[in-house]
PDB file of C-alpha atoms in Angstrom:
ATOM      1  CA  MET Q 905      92.480  63.439 103.799  1.00 79.00           C
ATOM      2  CA  GLN Q 906      93.499  65.852 106.531  1.00 90.00           C
ATOM      3  CA  TYR Q 907      93.558  69.638 106.451  1.00 89.00           C
ATOM      4  CA  ASP Q 908      97.358  69.553 106.261  1.00 89.00           C
ATOM      5  CA  ASP Q 909      97.095  67.304 103.193  1.00 91.00           C
ATOM      6  CA  LEU Q 910      94.970  69.950 101.449  1.00 92.00           C
ATOM      7  CA  LYS Q 911      97.455  72.598 102.566  1.00 92.00           C
ATOM      8  CA  ALA Q 912     100.301  70.580 101.018  1.00 93.00           C
ATOM      9  CA  LYS Q 913      98.322  69.933  97.846  1.00 94.00           C
ATOM     10  CA  TYR Q 914      97.328  73.583  97.305  1.00 95.00           C
ATOM     11  CA  PRO Q 915      99.915  75.528  99.345  1.00 94.00           C
ATOM     12  CA  GLU Q 916      99.489  78.969  97.793  1.00 92.00           C
ATOM     13  CA  PHE Q 917      95.695  78.797  97.901  1.00 93.00           C
ATOM     14  CA  ILE Q 918      95.342  77.377 101.418  1.00 92.00           C
ATOM     15  CA  ALA Q 919      98.111  79.530 102.944  1.00 88.00           C
ATOM     16  CA  GLY Q 920      96.019  82.671 102.594  1.00 82.00           C
ATOM     17  CA  LEU Q 921      92.872  81.189 104.120  1.00 89.00           C
ATOM     18  CA  LYS Q 922      91.515  81.330 107.614  1.00 85.00           C
ATOM     19  CA  ARG Q 923      90.800  77.752 108.683  1.00 87.00           C
ATOM     20  CA  LEU Q 924      87.363  77.020 110.090  1.00 86.00           C
ATOM     21  CA  PRO Q 925      88.175  74.354 112.712  1.00 92.00           C
ATOM     22  CA  LEU Q 926      85.235  71.988 113.010  1.00 96.00           C
ATOM     23  CA  ASN Q 927      84.237  69.564 115.753  1.00 97.00           C
ATOM     24  CA  ARG Q 928      83.816  66.075 114.323  1.00 96.00           C
ATOM     25  CA  ASN Q 929      81.364  65.258 117.117  1.00 97.00           C
ATOM     26  CA  ASN Q 930      78.872  67.585 115.405  1.00 97.00           C
ATOM     27  CA  VAL Q 931      79.221  65.864 112.013  1.00 97.00           C
ATOM     28  CA  PRO Q 932      77.606  62.564 111.035  1.00 97.00           C
ATOM     29  CA  PRO Q 933      80.251  59.810 111.096  1.00 97.00           C
ATOM     30  CA  GLU Q 934      79.871  59.064 107.383  1.00 97.00           C
ATOM     31  CA  LEU Q 935      80.975  62.649 106.634  1.00 98.00           C
ATOM     32  CA  HIS Q 936      84.009  62.799 108.939  1.00 97.00           C
ATOM     33  CA  ALA Q 937      86.428  62.234 106.054  1.00 97.00           C
ATOM     34  CA  TYR Q 938      85.148  65.413 104.397  1.00 97.00           C
ATOM     35  CA  ILE Q 939      85.647  67.760 107.347  1.00 97.00           C
ATOM     36  CA  PRO Q 940      88.910  69.195 105.919  1.00 96.00           C
ATOM     37  CA  TYR Q 941      87.041  70.245 102.765  1.00 97.00           C
ATOM     38  CA  ALA Q 942      84.353  71.958 104.848  1.00 97.00           C
ATOM     39  CA  GLU Q 943      87.089  73.682 106.864  1.00 96.00           C
ATOM     40  CA  VAL Q 944      88.358  75.229 103.627  1.00 96.00           C
ATOM     41  CA  TRP Q 945      85.171  75.756 101.636  1.00 96.00           C
ATOM     42  CA  GLY Q 946      82.616  76.251 104.411  1.00 95.00           C
ATOM     43  CA  VAL Q 947      82.749  80.046 104.434  1.00 95.00           C
ATOM     44  CA  PRO Q 948      79.363  81.245 105.693  1.00 94.00           C
ATOM     45  CA  ASP Q 949      79.464  84.700 104.080  1.00 95.00           C
ATOM     46  CA  ASP Q 950      78.125  84.603 100.507  1.00 94.00           C
ATOM     47  CA  LEU Q 951      80.482  87.231  99.118  1.00 94.00           C
ATOM     48  CA  GLU Q 952      83.565  85.757 100.784  1.00 94.00           C
ATOM     49  CA  ARG Q 953      82.590  82.284  99.577  1.00 93.00           C
ATOM     50  CA  GLU Q 954      82.178  83.556  96.020  1.00 92.00           C
ATOM     51  CA  GLN Q 955      85.571  85.277  96.173  1.00 92.00           C
ATOM     52  CA  LEU Q 956      87.137  82.080  97.521  1.00 93.00           C
ATOM     53  CA  ALA Q 957      85.741  80.120  94.588  1.00 92.00           C
ATOM     54  CA  GLU Q 958      86.991  82.746  92.130  1.00 92.00           C
ATOM     55  CA  ARG Q 959      90.581  82.646  93.354  1.00 91.00           C
ATOM     56  CA  ALA Q 960      90.794  78.890  93.906  1.00 94.00           C
ATOM     57  CA  PRO Q 961      92.925  76.849  91.504  1.00 96.00           C
ATOM     58  CA  GLU Q 962      90.927  74.887  88.955  1.00 96.00           C
ATOM     59  CA  ALA Q 963      92.140  71.581  90.394  1.00 96.00           C
ATOM     60  CA  ALA Q 964      90.885  72.522  93.878  1.00 96.00           C
ATOM     61  CA  LYS Q 965      87.509  73.566  92.478  1.00 96.00           C
ATOM     62  CA  ALA Q 966      87.195  70.336  90.509  1.00 97.00           C
ATOM     63  CA  GLU Q 967      88.108  68.308  93.575  1.00 97.00           C
ATOM     64  CA  VAL Q 968      85.537  69.898  95.890  1.00 97.00           C
ATOM     65  CA  ALA Q 969      82.860  69.711  93.182  1.00 97.00           C
ATOM     66  CA  ARG Q 970      83.570  65.987  92.800  1.00 97.00           C
ATOM     67  CA  ILE Q 971      83.479  65.498  96.582  1.00 97.00           C
ATOM     68  CA  VAL Q 972      80.170  67.304  96.987  1.00 97.00           C
ATOM     69  CA  LYS Q 973      78.666  65.247  94.178  1.00 96.00           C
ATOM     70  CA  GLU Q 974      79.914  62.013  95.800  1.00 96.00           C
ATOM     71  CA  ILE Q 975      78.393  62.833  99.179  1.00 97.00           C
ATOM     72  CA  ASP Q 976      75.250  64.537  97.923  1.00 95.00           C
ATOM     73  CA  ASP Q 977      72.875  61.950  99.400  1.00 96.00           C
ATOM     74  CA  GLN Q 978      74.556  62.045 102.810  1.00 96.00           C
ATOM     75  CA  LEU Q 979      74.463  65.838 102.745  1.00 96.00           C
ATOM     76  CA  ASP Q 980      70.767  65.781 101.861  1.00 95.00           C
ATOM     77  CA  GLU Q 981      70.027  63.470 104.755  1.00 94.00           C
ATOM     78  CA  TRP Q 982      71.879  65.609 107.296  1.00 96.00           C
ATOM     79  CA  LEU Q 983      71.165  69.097 105.982  1.00 94.00           C
ATOM     80  CA  ALA Q 984      67.449  68.445 105.515  1.00 92.00           C
ATOM     81  CA  GLY Q 985      67.196  66.809 108.941  1.00 89.00           C
ATOM     82  CA  PRO Q 986      66.148  68.289 112.284  1.00 87.00           C
ATOM     83  CA  GLU Q 987      68.987  70.815 112.400  1.00 87.00           C
ATOM     84  CA  ALA Q 988      67.521  72.491 109.313  1.00 86.00           C
ATOM     85  CA  GLU Q 989      64.793  73.892 111.585  1.00 85.00           C
ATOM     86  CA  SER Q 990      67.230  75.121 114.213  1.00 86.00           C
ATOM     87  CA  GLU Q 991      67.516  78.847 114.858  1.00 89.00           C
ATOM     88  CA  ASN Q 992      71.103  78.206 115.912  1.00 92.00           C
ATOM     89  CA  PRO Q 993      72.622  75.473 113.708  1.00 94.00           C
ATOM     90  CA  SER Q 994      76.093  74.197 114.549  1.00 96.00           C
ATOM     91  CA  ASP Q 995      79.155  75.681 112.895  1.00 96.00           C
ATOM     92  CA  GLU Q 996      79.655  72.299 111.277  1.00 97.00           C
ATOM     93  CA  TYR Q 997      76.164  72.276 109.774  1.00 97.00           C
ATOM     94  CA  VAL Q 998      76.723  75.779 108.412  1.00 97.00           C
ATOM     95  CA  ALA Q 999      80.165  74.886 107.023  1.00 97.00           C
ATOM     96  CA  PHE Q1000      78.946  71.814 105.155  1.00 97.00           C
ATOM     97  CA  SER Q1001      75.986  73.798 103.807  1.00 97.00           C
ATOM     98  CA  ALA Q1002      78.315  76.588 102.699  1.00 97.00           C
ATOM     99  CA  MET Q1003      80.705  74.105 101.083  1.00 97.00           C
ATOM    100  CA  ARG Q1004      77.809  72.812  99.033  1.00 95.00           C
ATOM    101  CA  MET Q1005      76.875  76.373  98.060  1.00 95.00           C
ATOM    102  CA  ALA Q1006      80.502  77.111  97.107  1.00 95.00           C
ATOM    103  CA  VAL Q1007      80.215  74.531  94.349  1.00 94.00           C
ATOM    104  CA  ASP Q1008      77.370  76.622  92.875  1.00 86.00           C
ATOM    105  CA  PHE Q1009      79.883  79.425  92.221  1.00 79.00           C
ATOM    106  CA  MET Q1010      82.064  77.127  90.113  1.00 82.00           C
TER     107      MET Q1010
END
């Protein structure tokens, strides 16, 4: 799935969002397919992320929750790895972490 596919699937929801463009070179290869979801849901600010989850359509929330559950082990491996100790984690690391936290608001 590409970002534009998500935009076509949820046009009213995605149209009002600021995309977080991510560099696939900073994401483990096994998670590349999920970058578009992190570009939508990877809002680093807690309040903004909560508001995003509140206004998202139920289908979009169900989809990202399913995705996060499917890739939970890969996320654990990456997010608990060496970058977890970094004082300056990559935008991609932060976005995937935030996407996972977004599911907690649902």
